[in-house]
Amino acid sequence: MPKNSKVVKRELDDDVTESVKDLLSNEDSADDAFKTSELIVDGQEEKDTDVEEGSEVEDERPAWSSKLQYILAQVGFSVGLGNVWRFPYLCQKNGGGAYLLPYLILLMVIGIPLFFLELSVGQRIRRGSIGVWNYISPKLGGIGFASCVVCYFVALYYNVIIGWSLFYFSQSFQQPLPWDQCPLVKNASHTFVEPECEQSSATTYYWYREALNISSSISESGGLNWKMTICLLAAWVMVCLAMIKGIQSSGKIIYFSSLFPYVVLICFLIRALLLNGSIDGIRHMFTPKLEIMLEPKVWREAATQVFFALGLGFGGVIAFSSYNKRDNNCHFDAVLVSFINFFTSVLATLVVFAVLGFKANVINEKCITQNSQTIMKFLKMGNISQDIIPHHINLSAVTAEDYHLVYDIIQKVKEEEFPALHLNSCKIEEELNKAVQGTGLAFIAFTEAMTHFPASPFWSVMFFLMLVNLGLGSMFGTIEGIVTPIVDTFKVRKEILTVICCLLAFCIGLIFVQRSGNYFVTMFDDYSATLPLLIVVILENIAVCFVYGIDKFMEDLKDMLGFAPSRYYYYMWKYVSPLMLLSLLIASVVNMGLSPPGYNAWIEDKASEEFLSYPTWGLVVCVSLVVFAILPVPVVFIVRRFNLIDDSSGNLASVTYKRGRVLNEPVNLEGDDTSLIHGKISSEMPSPNFGKNIYRKQSGSPTLDTAPNGRYGIGYLMADIMPDMPESDL
C-alpha cells in the first residue's frame, strides 16, 4: 500500500496524538466547539474552505471528478499546436534524430523538475497563481499577476489560430477541396490562371488570398476580414461555454478534446505509411546529423521547446493542480504528463514527415517528368547528342534513378553550357530540406499533401478538427490560468468573470482578423511570451528555493506526498535549474538583439514572402508587450516593500491560524517574509490544513517559532485567544 494512503495517515495521526497527550489533556469544550466551526475571515463565511482530514465537513472547493480527468486536462494543456508544427520543424532543422538527445536531457534537467514544482505548489496551497506566490512571499506576489497578463496575451492570438482552423474545417466539406487548383480568371477575350497563384501554388494562394486576404504590410490595415471575424467569434464562444462553470464544465469536454487528437494522429500515421514515399520522409527525419548537435543554438532551441511544451509559467498548471486532493501523488503526474508530451511530439513528427515524404515524392515525380521533356526537346534540337544517353533509358517513362543518371552525364559532358540548360536535379532530399514550421506547415504544406490523398475531404476534416481540439485543450488551461487566480483572490463569480474575459478578448482580438492581422499574430508570438515567461519561471524557482526555503519545501512535499522526493530534485531546483534558466534567458536576449525585429510580409506582385522591419510604432508595441507582461513583478514588490497601500479593511498581517481555521485578529507580525502567515491577504489565504503538530506563538514575540523540522507550524499554530492562560494549561 502506498505511503500516502489514508490508513498510514491515520497511524501517523495516532502517533502524534500519543506524543502530545499531556499537552491536550486540559483542552476544554470551547476548543472542541472551535474545531467544528466554519472558516471565518473578516466576519464573513469563507466558502472556499479546506477542512482537516477526517472531518465530516466537505471541502467546497471544486475538485476533479476523477484522476483520469485531471491527467487529461494537464495533457490537453501541455500538448498543443506546437507539438504538431514546431517540434517536427526543430527536429528536422537541428540534426534529425540527434535532436532528440538534447531534448530528452533538457526535459530531465529543466522540464520535469519545474513542472513538478508548479504541480506541488498548486496542490499544496490550493490556489491559483496569484494566491500561491502571495502565500510564498507577498513581495513576490507580482509573479502571479505577471502569469495572468502573459496568459491573456497568449490567449488573444492563440484563439485566432483556432479560428483559422475552424475556417479550414468548414471549407473541407467539398470535393475537390477549394485549395486543390488555382482559380481561373476570365476577361473579355480569354480565360487564364490567376497570376499570383500560378507564381506560388494553389494552397499558398488560398491561404494568403482567400483565407487571410492579407495586406502587403503591417501598416496597411485593410479593414476587417469578415470571414475570420466570424470564425474568431465562434472560437471564443466555444471557449466561453466550455469554461463558464470552470472544471465542472470543461472537465467533461476534456475527454474528447484531449483524446481525439491521438485518434487522428494514429489514423494519419497508418494512412501516411501506406503512401508512396512516406518512408523517405521518416528516414530523412531520423537520419542523425551529429555535428549539428554540438552547436549551442540546438540546445537553446531544445530548451525553449521544453519550456513552452509543458506550459511552464502560464499558471494553468498551478490552477489545474489546485483542484487536486492534498495527498495526490503529483510527482507521478509530473513524470507521466512530461513523457506523454514528449511521445506525442514524436508521434506528430512521424506523421508530419511521413506526409511530407509523400508530398516530396509527388513533387519530385512532376519535376522528373518536366525535366525529361526538356531533355527530349534538347535532343531533337541537337543541343544534346543522343549518343551520351544510355540506350536502356526511355525518357518518356523514366524512373528517378535513370533520370539522375542522365542528369549526371549531361552535367559532366556539358560542363560549361550546363547552367544555360536550366535543368533541375529533382532530388527528394532537396524538397525535404525545405524547412516549414507554424502556419506554413499546417495551412500550406499539409493541406497541399492532403489534396493528393484518396478521399481528401475526409482527411482534411479530420486534420483541422484535430487542430481545433489541440488548440482548445491549450486554451482551457490558459483561461484557467487567468480566471482561477482572480476568483481565488477577489472572490468574484467565475461565470461572470469568464464571460467578461472572453468578451474583452474577442474585442481586442479584432486586430488579429484585419487583413494585416497575421503580422500581429507573429508580433505577439515573438514578444509577448518568450522573455516574460522565462523571467516568471526564474522568479518561481527563486521564490521556492531561496525565499521560502528549499529545505522547508522538501519537508512540505514529504508531508504532502507521504514519502520524501528524490534528492535529485533538491539539487535541480537549487543549483542546476536556476543556472540553466538564466543561461537560456541570456541566450534569448542575445538572440533577440542580434535578430532584426521584423516579419515576413506577403507581397502580392511578387507572389512571395519578403522580410520587412517593423515601423517605429511597431517597435514600441513589441517593447510594450514585454514591459507590460513583467511590470506587475516590480510594482507589487515596491508597493508591499514600502507599504504604499494601506489595507485597513484587512491588514496584511491580521490573520491568525488555529487548528485549520482562520480568524481575523489584530496581530502585529513582523519580520521574516518567508513566513507562511506574515503578509497574507485574507482572500488569498491558502487552506491551512498542513502539519500535524502543535506550536505556540510566544506572547510578545515579533516572529514565529518554527517547528523542529524548520517549517512554521501553520496547521496547528495556537492563536492568542486567551492571552492570560498559563502556558502549562495549553
XYZ file of C-alpha atoms in Angstrom:
730
model
C 0.000 0.000 0.000
C 1.437 3.440 -0.863
C 2.818 5.516 1.928
C 0.395 8.330 1.392
C -2.663 6.157 1.857
C -5.300 7.114 4.394
C -4.510 4.052 6.553
C -0.935 5.173 7.038
C -2.098 8.722 7.688
C -4.387 7.511 10.457
C -1.492 5.634 12.019
C 0.650 8.755 11.851
C -2.146 10.778 13.409
C -2.387 8.289 16.278
C 1.342 8.572 16.905
C 1.127 12.338 17.047
C -1.845 12.207 19.400
C 0.041 9.950 21.804
C 3.114 12.159 21.699
C 1.167 15.267 22.728
C -1.271 13.542 25.051
C -0.203 15.520 28.057
C -0.497 18.798 26.197
C -4.047 18.059 25.136
C -5.276 16.750 28.483
C -6.667 20.112 29.532
C -8.487 21.019 26.316
C -11.896 22.410 27.133
C -15.223 22.164 25.378
C -14.860 25.589 23.841
C -11.866 24.343 21.901
C -13.856 21.302 20.741
C -16.576 23.589 19.520
C -13.983 25.662 17.736
C -12.746 22.583 15.836
C -16.064 22.152 14.092
C -16.607 25.822 13.359
C -16.513 27.309 9.898
C -13.687 29.351 8.428
C -14.344 32.995 9.303
C -12.469 35.877 7.683
C -13.410 39.483 8.445
C -16.664 38.293 9.946
C -17.887 36.652 6.756
C -18.207 32.985 5.978
C -15.441 31.795 3.709
C -16.962 29.258 1.375
C -13.797 28.090 -0.252
C -12.526 26.178 2.741
C -10.388 23.175 3.260
C -11.004 21.122 6.331
C -8.964 18.833 8.457
C -8.644 15.315 7.204
C -11.227 13.100 8.774
C -13.700 15.920 9.226
C -17.200 15.377 8.003
C -17.330 18.876 6.600
C -16.953 18.757 2.846
C -14.304 20.770 1.058
C -16.305 23.194 -1.026
C -13.522 23.962 -3.485
C -14.274 22.332 -6.849
C -12.433 19.084 -7.424
C -11.732 16.803 -10.358
C -14.274 14.030 -10.666
C -11.501 11.525 -11.360
C -7.733 11.269 -11.641
C -8.077 10.472 -15.362
C -9.936 13.721 -15.951
C -7.163 15.684 -14.254
C -4.381 13.938 -16.188
C -6.218 14.547 -19.469
C -6.616 18.224 -18.556
C -2.883 18.600 -17.916
C -2.076 16.661 -21.110
C -4.540 18.745 -23.109
C -2.965 21.940 -21.791
C 0.638 20.907 -22.411
C 0.054 19.146 -25.744
C -0.846 21.844 -28.226
C -0.257 23.126 -31.708
C 3.474 23.452 -31.024
C 3.775 19.663 -30.805
C 2.424 19.348 -34.349
C 4.096 22.198 -36.168
C 7.123 23.342 -34.153
C 8.695 20.190 -32.745
C 8.935 18.470 -36.202
C 10.462 21.626 -37.654
C 13.085 21.859 -34.883
C 13.803 18.157 -35.169
C 14.432 18.465 -38.897
C 16.393 21.697 -38.584
C 18.640 20.624 -35.708
C 20.052 17.260 -36.632
C 17.101 14.944 -37.143
C 17.170 12.064 -34.674
C 20.194 13.609 -32.935
C 17.948 16.476 -31.754
C 16.012 14.066 -29.543
C 19.003 13.566 -27.243
C 19.409 17.255 -26.219
C 15.641 17.499 -25.894
C 15.454 14.495 -23.546
C 18.379 15.732 -21.444
C 16.819 19.177 -21.033
C 13.430 17.605 -20.321
C 15.019 15.840 -17.346
C 17.012 18.899 -16.181
C 14.505 21.714 -16.743
C 11.149 20.278 -17.774
C 10.203 17.644 -15.222
C 11.669 19.386 -12.109
C 9.964 22.712 -12.840
C 6.734 21.007 -13.869
C 6.820 19.070 -10.583
C 7.465 22.322 -8.701
C 4.395 24.031 -10.197
C 2.192 20.993 -9.601
C 3.385 20.810 -5.985
C 2.762 24.415 -5.011
C -0.650 24.426 -6.682
C -1.752 21.222 -4.969
C -0.268 22.182 -1.595
C -1.671 25.693 -1.352
C -4.831 25.082 -3.403
C -4.941 28.496 -5.015
C -4.293 29.963 -8.434
C -1.001 31.572 -9.372
C -1.726 34.881 -7.595
C -2.630 33.245 -4.281
C 0.259 30.781 -4.480
C 3.006 33.379 -4.808
C 1.359 35.717 -2.309
C 1.456 32.760 0.047
C 5.160 32.119 -0.526
C 6.072 35.800 -0.193
C 3.770 38.812 -0.512
C 6.582 40.853 -2.037
C 6.774 38.330 -4.892
C 3.014 38.325 -5.413
C 3.568 40.079 -8.734
C 4.694 36.758 -10.210
C 1.090 35.572 -10.215
C -0.179 38.782 -11.798
C 2.545 38.567 -14.459
C 1.459 34.994 -15.250
C -2.109 36.209 -15.746
C -1.004 39.010 -18.079
C 1.113 36.644 -20.194
C -1.748 34.128 -20.286
C -4.074 36.811 -21.576
C -1.642 37.959 -24.250
C -1.207 34.389 -25.455
C -4.948 33.670 -25.355
C -5.592 36.708 -27.569
C -3.692 35.346 -30.557
C -3.849 31.611 -29.805
C -7.616 31.611 -30.267
C -7.126 33.301 -33.635
C -5.300 30.166 -34.788
C -8.287 28.110 -33.641
C -10.434 30.468 -35.725
C -8.261 29.802 -38.783
C -8.622 26.059 -38.187
C -12.397 26.434 -37.910
C -12.457 28.243 -41.259
C -10.488 25.486 -42.990
C -12.625 22.878 -41.253
C -15.790 24.491 -42.631
C -14.289 24.610 -46.134
C -13.209 20.955 -46.104
C -16.660 19.539 -46.918
C -16.103 19.959 -50.647
C -14.909 17.722 -53.441
C -12.444 18.738 -54.732
C -11.027 20.821 -51.912
C -11.149 24.569 -52.669
C -7.344 24.841 -52.445
C -6.756 21.957 -54.852
C -6.421 24.036 -58.024
C -5.577 27.625 -58.895
C -8.653 29.717 -59.736
C -9.298 30.847 -63.314
C -9.743 34.498 -64.221
C -11.980 35.489 -67.128
C -11.766 38.661 -69.143
C -13.348 39.833 -72.387
C -11.055 37.837 -74.630
C -9.911 34.681 -72.839
C -9.594 32.726 -69.572
C -6.292 32.375 -67.730
C -4.910 31.145 -64.409
C -4.679 33.694 -61.590
C -1.083 35.033 -61.930
C -0.485 35.268 -58.160
C -1.491 31.629 -57.753
C 0.486 30.458 -60.784
C 3.679 32.020 -59.421
C 3.270 30.388 -55.987
C 0.963 27.384 -55.521
C -2.719 26.659 -55.092
C -2.505 26.089 -51.328
C -0.265 29.127 -50.767
C -2.604 31.335 -52.766
C -5.646 30.066 -50.912
C -4.029 30.720 -47.516
C -2.836 34.247 -48.197
C -5.505 35.481 -50.558
C -8.729 33.549 -49.903
C -8.410 32.822 -46.170
C -6.466 35.820 -44.826
C -6.885 38.219 -47.763
C -3.629 39.565 -46.416
C -2.289 43.080 -46.905
C 1.252 43.868 -48.020
C 2.471 45.275 -44.694
C 1.542 45.640 -41.041
C 0.926 49.362 -41.563
C -1.776 48.620 -44.127
C -4.786 47.541 -42.069
C -7.147 46.841 -44.953
C -10.183 46.574 -42.653
C -11.701 43.505 -41.027
C -11.781 40.135 -42.743
C -15.403 39.254 -42.028
C -14.945 35.514 -42.585
C -12.191 35.301 -39.988
C -14.098 37.626 -37.649
C -16.994 35.163 -37.580
C -14.604 32.265 -37.001
C -12.888 34.124 -34.147
C -16.277 34.823 -32.556
C -17.169 31.123 -32.847
C -13.853 30.157 -31.244
C -14.404 32.447 -28.260
C -17.996 31.260 -27.832
C -16.722 27.666 -27.699
C -14.085 28.550 -25.104
C -16.543 30.578 -23.019
C -19.199 27.855 -22.947
C -16.606 25.227 -22.059
C -15.065 27.287 -19.242
C -18.096 29.096 -17.812
C -18.500 26.598 -14.968
C -14.770 26.033 -14.508
C -13.594 22.454 -14.314
C -17.195 21.260 -13.861
C -17.946 22.182 -17.479
C -14.509 21.927 -19.103
C -13.805 18.593 -17.401
C -16.480 16.827 -19.449
C -15.215 18.282 -22.737
C -11.608 17.379 -21.888
C -12.259 13.705 -22.559
C -12.936 14.491 -26.210
C -10.586 17.439 -26.757
C -7.609 15.581 -25.245
C -8.140 12.095 -26.698
C -9.431 12.891 -30.186
C -6.087 14.299 -31.462
C -4.413 10.966 -30.669
C -7.040 9.092 -32.666
C -6.456 11.392 -35.639
C -2.655 11.224 -35.376
C -2.690 7.418 -35.295
C -5.114 7.286 -38.263
C -2.930 9.738 -40.187
C 0.194 7.733 -39.401
C -1.346 4.473 -40.626
C -2.669 6.154 -43.773
C 0.577 8.002 -44.456
C 2.697 4.863 -44.088
C 0.674 3.310 -46.919
C 1.520 6.195 -49.252
C 4.386 6.167 -51.709
C 7.442 7.985 -50.355
C 6.386 8.140 -46.691
C 9.384 6.035 -45.646
C 11.680 8.533 -47.392
C 10.300 11.277 -45.169
C 10.713 9.264 -41.953
C 14.221 8.169 -42.946
C 15.169 11.783 -43.646
C 13.644 12.832 -40.335
C 15.599 10.419 -38.174
C 18.909 10.417 -40.033
C 21.120 11.845 -37.279
C 23.405 14.759 -38.023
C 25.664 14.520 -35.011
C 27.806 17.515 -35.956
C 24.786 19.834 -35.664
C 24.012 18.550 -32.159
C 27.195 20.165 -30.836
C 26.062 23.672 -31.786
C 24.868 25.864 -28.864
C 21.849 27.047 -30.866
C 20.464 23.493 -30.923
C 20.499 23.308 -27.125
C 18.955 26.758 -26.794
C 16.081 25.881 -29.120
C 15.611 22.500 -27.423
C 15.437 24.201 -24.007
C 12.931 26.748 -25.295
C 10.760 23.977 -26.759
C 10.842 22.001 -23.483
C 9.944 25.158 -21.602
C 6.892 26.018 -23.701
C 5.782 22.457 -24.421
C 4.924 21.894 -20.748
C 3.212 25.267 -20.305
C 5.563 26.421 -17.539
C 4.904 29.865 -16.121
C 1.417 30.269 -17.574
C -0.356 29.477 -14.329
C -2.565 26.850 -15.953
C -0.539 24.022 -14.413
C -0.899 25.570 -10.949
C -4.620 26.250 -11.466
C -5.413 22.695 -12.554
C -3.391 21.115 -9.732
C -5.084 23.346 -7.145
C -8.262 21.290 -7.579
C -6.481 18.076 -6.511
C -6.666 16.318 -3.171
C -3.751 17.125 -0.897
C -2.402 13.583 -0.857
C -2.362 13.212 -4.644
C 0.966 11.902 -5.955
C 1.865 14.931 -8.068
C 5.396 13.588 -8.643
C 3.946 10.705 -10.633
C 1.731 13.181 -12.507
C 4.718 15.367 -13.433
C 6.713 12.478 -14.889
C 3.699 10.957 -16.655
C 2.477 14.169 -18.314
C 6.015 15.182 -19.352
C 6.675 11.906 -21.135
C 3.202 11.812 -22.700
C 4.025 15.247 -24.086
C 7.354 14.007 -25.449
C 5.915 10.905 -27.089
C 3.096 12.979 -28.569
C 5.706 15.222 -30.183
C 7.492 12.167 -31.614
C 4.192 10.742 -32.895
C 3.295 14.051 -34.527
C 6.786 14.203 -36.064
C 6.339 10.756 -37.598
C 3.005 11.788 -39.075
C 4.284 15.110 -40.421
C 7.324 13.664 -42.131
C 5.500 10.649 -43.486
C 3.053 13.055 -45.146
C 5.822 15.427 -46.252
C 7.745 12.436 -47.661
C 4.715 11.555 -49.770
C 4.340 15.186 -50.851
C 8.037 15.362 -51.763
C 7.686 12.250 -53.943
C 4.683 13.723 -55.765
C 6.570 16.967 -56.427
C 9.697 15.022 -57.385
C 7.791 12.941 -59.949
C 6.427 16.115 -61.544
C 9.930 17.578 -61.588
C 11.364 14.485 -63.302
C 8.580 14.456 -65.877
C 9.011 18.141 -66.747
C 12.804 17.955 -66.946
C 12.703 14.740 -69.003
C 10.513 16.523 -71.521
C 13.004 19.403 -71.564
C 15.886 16.952 -72.265
C 13.894 15.362 -75.096
C 13.450 18.824 -76.652
C 17.200 19.455 -76.428
C 17.822 16.087 -78.104
C 15.512 16.973 -81.017
C 17.084 20.424 -81.360
C 20.591 18.951 -81.296
C 21.675 20.798 -78.176
C 22.405 17.425 -76.591
C 23.787 14.452 -78.506
C 21.762 11.243 -78.447
C 24.964 9.260 -78.081
C 25.504 10.304 -74.457
C 22.111 8.911 -73.360
C 22.323 5.224 -72.305
C 20.326 3.020 -74.712
C 18.283 1.312 -71.971
C 16.782 4.615 -70.778
C 13.384 5.689 -72.118
C 12.948 9.386 -71.330
C 9.201 9.252 -71.987
C 8.764 6.895 -68.990
C 11.922 7.404 -66.980
C 12.442 6.314 -63.359
C 14.009 8.519 -60.712
C 17.266 6.505 -60.778
C 17.541 6.688 -64.580
C 16.820 10.406 -64.593
C 19.568 11.100 -62.042
C 21.960 9.034 -64.184
C 21.118 11.075 -67.298
C 21.331 14.313 -65.323
C 24.846 13.470 -64.066
C 26.006 12.521 -67.570
C 24.738 15.744 -69.130
C 26.279 17.778 -66.297
C 29.719 16.243 -66.969
C 29.562 16.433 -70.779
C 28.068 19.941 -70.950
C 30.039 21.314 -68.026
C 30.315 24.888 -69.326
C 26.933 25.040 -71.049
C 25.021 23.170 -68.345
C 23.745 26.235 -66.363
C 22.091 27.565 -69.523
C 20.042 24.367 -69.832
C 18.138 25.130 -66.581
C 17.756 21.501 -65.611
C 16.835 20.558 -62.026
C 18.382 17.672 -60.130
C 14.942 16.615 -58.770
C 16.172 15.036 -55.543
C 13.743 14.204 -52.754
C 16.247 15.345 -50.110
C 16.207 18.881 -51.509
C 12.434 19.045 -51.173
C 12.513 17.590 -47.659
C 15.200 20.073 -46.606
C 12.792 22.937 -47.183
C 12.028 23.519 -43.515
C 8.440 24.544 -42.881
C 7.003 25.440 -39.485
C 3.999 27.062 -37.889
C 1.113 28.125 -40.052
C 3.146 27.346 -43.169
C 3.231 23.680 -42.205
C -0.429 23.355 -41.206
C -2.167 25.579 -43.729
C 0.136 25.249 -46.756
C 2.358 22.158 -46.756
C -0.071 19.771 -45.057
C -3.092 20.974 -46.999
C -1.187 20.506 -50.260
C -0.264 16.957 -49.300
C -3.865 16.132 -48.439
C -5.067 17.168 -51.895
C -3.226 14.085 -53.191
C -4.858 11.766 -50.642
C -7.691 9.498 -51.755
C -10.885 10.869 -50.128
C -9.035 14.103 -49.403
C -12.065 15.971 -47.902
C -12.367 13.335 -45.160
C -8.710 13.668 -44.169
C -8.924 17.447 -44.307
C -11.937 17.447 -41.971
C -10.114 15.136 -39.561
C -6.901 17.171 -39.639
C -8.466 20.548 -38.931
C -10.817 19.100 -36.325
C -7.684 17.768 -34.641
C -6.087 21.244 -34.740
C -9.232 22.743 -33.195
C -9.148 20.182 -30.370
C -5.430 20.681 -29.746
C -5.974 24.422 -29.588
C -8.987 24.172 -27.285
C -7.126 21.890 -24.870
C -4.407 24.507 -24.511
C -6.930 27.342 -24.295
C -8.735 25.665 -21.396
C -5.510 25.681 -19.377
C -4.686 29.225 -20.440
C -8.080 30.625 -19.449
C -7.998 28.633 -16.202
C -4.634 30.291 -15.505
C -6.380 33.675 -15.781
C -9.741 33.035 -14.138
C -8.795 30.816 -11.180
C -6.254 33.237 -9.589
C -8.640 36.176 -9.938
C -11.582 34.229 -8.488
C -9.457 32.995 -5.579
C -8.088 36.464 -4.874
C -11.038 38.784 -5.423
C -13.915 36.333 -4.812
C -15.862 37.244 -7.956
C -18.294 34.872 -9.625
C -16.492 32.609 -12.042
C -19.319 32.656 -14.611
C -19.402 36.448 -14.840
C -15.607 36.746 -14.923
C -15.310 34.117 -17.673
C -17.866 35.865 -19.885
C -16.215 39.268 -19.373
C -12.766 37.797 -20.013
C -13.828 36.123 -23.275
C -15.867 39.109 -24.500
C -12.997 41.523 -23.872
C -10.540 39.155 -25.539
C -12.728 38.932 -28.632
C -12.933 42.718 -28.882
C -9.153 43.100 -28.545
C -8.651 40.135 -30.872
C -10.245 42.046 -33.748
C -6.772 43.430 -34.508
C -5.791 39.862 -35.489
C -8.603 39.486 -38.033
C -7.769 42.580 -40.013
C -6.164 41.952 -43.360
C -2.874 42.708 -41.614
C -3.807 40.536 -38.628
C -1.367 37.710 -39.392
C 1.538 40.107 -38.841
C 0.203 40.997 -35.381
C -0.049 37.285 -34.558
C 3.655 36.981 -35.421
C 4.473 40.016 -33.266
C 2.607 38.709 -30.208
C 4.064 35.229 -30.652
C 7.616 36.593 -30.757
C 7.452 39.169 -27.971
C 4.537 38.659 -25.580
C 5.557 35.308 -24.109
C 9.197 34.264 -24.527
C 11.081 36.660 -22.255
C 8.264 37.304 -19.736
C 7.644 33.588 -19.190
C 11.346 32.905 -18.710
C 11.522 35.662 -16.102
C 8.370 34.357 -14.382
C 9.705 30.796 -14.104
C 13.108 32.008 -12.863
C 11.343 34.009 -10.145
C 9.179 30.989 -9.275
C 12.302 28.891 -8.825
C 13.956 31.594 -6.692
C 10.809 32.141 -4.598
C 10.523 28.476 -3.650
C 14.215 27.657 -3.210
C 15.696 30.825 -1.743
C 12.811 32.857 -0.303
C 10.600 30.145 1.139
C 13.499 27.722 1.553
C 14.293 24.541 -0.322
C 14.646 22.523 2.899
C 11.226 23.616 4.136
C 9.741 22.911 0.715
C 11.188 19.390 0.672
C 9.683 18.796 4.120
C 6.325 20.063 2.868
C 6.498 17.637 -0.046
C 7.285 14.767 2.306
C 4.315 15.711 4.475
C 2.002 16.050 1.469
C 3.083 13.019 -0.580
C 3.776 10.656 2.285
C 7.311 9.999 1.072
C 10.451 12.047 0.575
C 11.086 13.086 -3.046
C 14.427 12.155 -4.537
C 17.356 14.401 -3.632
C 17.764 14.762 -7.380
C 15.049 17.438 -7.288
C 16.772 19.229 -4.422
C 19.914 19.770 -6.498
C 17.985 20.511 -9.691
C 15.845 23.190 -8.036
C 18.635 24.766 -6.007
C 21.540 24.738 -8.468
C 21.032 23.328 -11.945
C 17.622 24.690 -12.998
C 18.314 28.325 -11.978
C 21.624 28.307 -13.836
C 20.068 26.715 -16.916
C 17.169 29.157 -16.889
C 19.457 32.174 -16.511
C 21.610 30.887 -19.384
C 18.501 30.429 -21.513
C 17.306 33.932 -20.648
C 20.653 35.489 -21.589
C 20.800 33.463 -24.815
C 17.257 34.514 -25.719
C 18.003 38.189 -25.079
C 21.196 37.989 -27.174
C 19.402 36.157 -29.975
C 16.579 38.688 -29.919
C 19.103 41.525 -30.027
C 21.006 40.023 -32.945
C 17.850 39.217 -34.928
C 16.399 42.333 -36.557
C 12.818 42.882 -35.350
C 10.557 42.265 -38.288
C 8.116 39.937 -40.012
C 7.608 38.096 -43.291
C 5.107 40.013 -45.406
C 3.266 38.541 -48.381
C 3.925 40.682 -51.457
C 1.093 40.241 -53.946
C 3.027 41.438 -57.021
C 5.916 39.051 -56.358
C 3.678 36.234 -55.056
C 6.250 35.533 -52.366
C 7.213 36.454 -48.819
C 9.604 39.283 -48.075
C 11.151 40.227 -44.738
C 10.149 43.708 -43.579
C 11.226 45.610 -40.472
C 8.633 46.855 -38.027
C 7.791 50.554 -38.252
C 8.608 52.747 -35.258
C 5.186 52.280 -33.690
C 5.548 48.527 -34.203
C 8.806 48.511 -32.243
C 7.068 50.439 -29.458
C 4.339 47.792 -29.351
C 6.940 44.992 -29.222
C 8.736 46.593 -26.280
C 5.430 47.385 -24.565
C 4.348 43.736 -24.721
C 7.465 42.671 -22.840
C 7.279 45.535 -20.328
C 3.571 45.161 -19.539
C 3.972 41.423 -19.046
C 6.703 41.719 -16.384
C 5.624 45.085 -14.901
C 3.449 43.534 -12.128
C 6.551 41.961 -10.552
C 8.392 45.205 -9.622
C 5.145 47.110 -8.976
C 3.839 44.625 -6.397
C 7.291 44.342 -4.828
C 7.598 48.119 -4.378
C 4.021 48.530 -3.127
C 4.413 45.832 -0.488
C 8.007 46.627 0.384
C 7.194 50.232 1.252
C 3.546 49.673 2.322
C 2.262 52.172 -0.241
C -1.303 50.847 0.014
C -2.968 50.829 3.409
C -5.264 47.830 3.668
C -7.397 48.998 6.579
C -10.178 46.513 5.912
C -7.922 43.573 6.441
C -4.362 44.270 7.426
C -1.833 42.115 5.649
C -0.764 40.685 8.982
C -4.199 40.434 10.569
C -4.873 36.747 10.020
C -4.041 34.102 12.592
C -4.362 30.356 12.176
C -5.771 27.997 14.779
C -6.368 24.319 14.125
C -7.055 24.536 10.448
C -9.221 27.650 10.750
C -8.514 31.292 10.113
C -9.642 34.109 12.390
C -9.386 37.819 11.775
C -7.381 39.022 14.742
C -5.217 42.106 15.232
C -1.760 40.635 15.488
C 1.452 42.517 14.962
C 3.553 40.161 12.870
C 6.776 41.484 11.522
C 9.994 40.155 10.215
C 10.640 37.173 8.007
C 8.871 37.485 4.667
C 9.227 33.763 4.140
C 6.687 33.211 6.907
C 3.636 31.451 5.638
C 1.454 33.767 7.701
C 3.040 37.167 7.501
C 1.653 39.369 4.777
C -1.151 37.170 3.505
C -4.309 38.849 2.327
C -7.403 37.166 3.699
C -8.865 36.465 0.276
C -5.630 34.852 -0.797
C -5.219 32.702 2.284
C -4.488 29.092 1.471
C -6.411 26.437 3.225
C -4.318 25.793 6.281
C -4.629 22.026 6.643
C -0.912 21.435 6.959
C 1.207 19.900 9.698
C 0.118 17.566 12.447
C 1.996 19.182 15.326
C 1.048 21.956 17.742
C 3.135 25.068 18.131
C 2.510 28.201 20.037
C 3.457 31.764 19.258
C 5.216 33.151 22.324
C 3.476 36.131 23.799
C 5.121 39.329 22.659
C 7.375 37.558 20.197
C 7.840 39.542 16.997
C 8.412 36.436 14.958
C 7.021 32.968 14.747
C 8.540 29.935 16.400
C 9.372 27.278 13.910
C 8.693 23.594 14.041
C 11.559 21.174 14.742
C 11.762 20.395 11.049
C 12.359 24.061 10.239
C 8.850 24.824 8.972
C 6.386 27.187 10.546
C 3.680 25.383 12.439
C 0.904 26.520 10.137
C -1.867 23.975 10.531
C -1.888 23.996 14.314
C -0.490 27.360 15.315
C -2.100 28.365 18.600
C -3.727 31.782 18.402
C -3.626 34.046 21.418
C -7.323 33.612 22.055
C -6.747 33.591 25.803
C -3.566 35.581 26.345
C -3.762 35.214 30.113
C -3.855 31.449 30.108
C -0.677 29.906 31.515
C 1.429 28.011 29.100
C 1.024 24.836 31.144
C -2.744 24.915 30.598
C -2.295 24.765 26.875
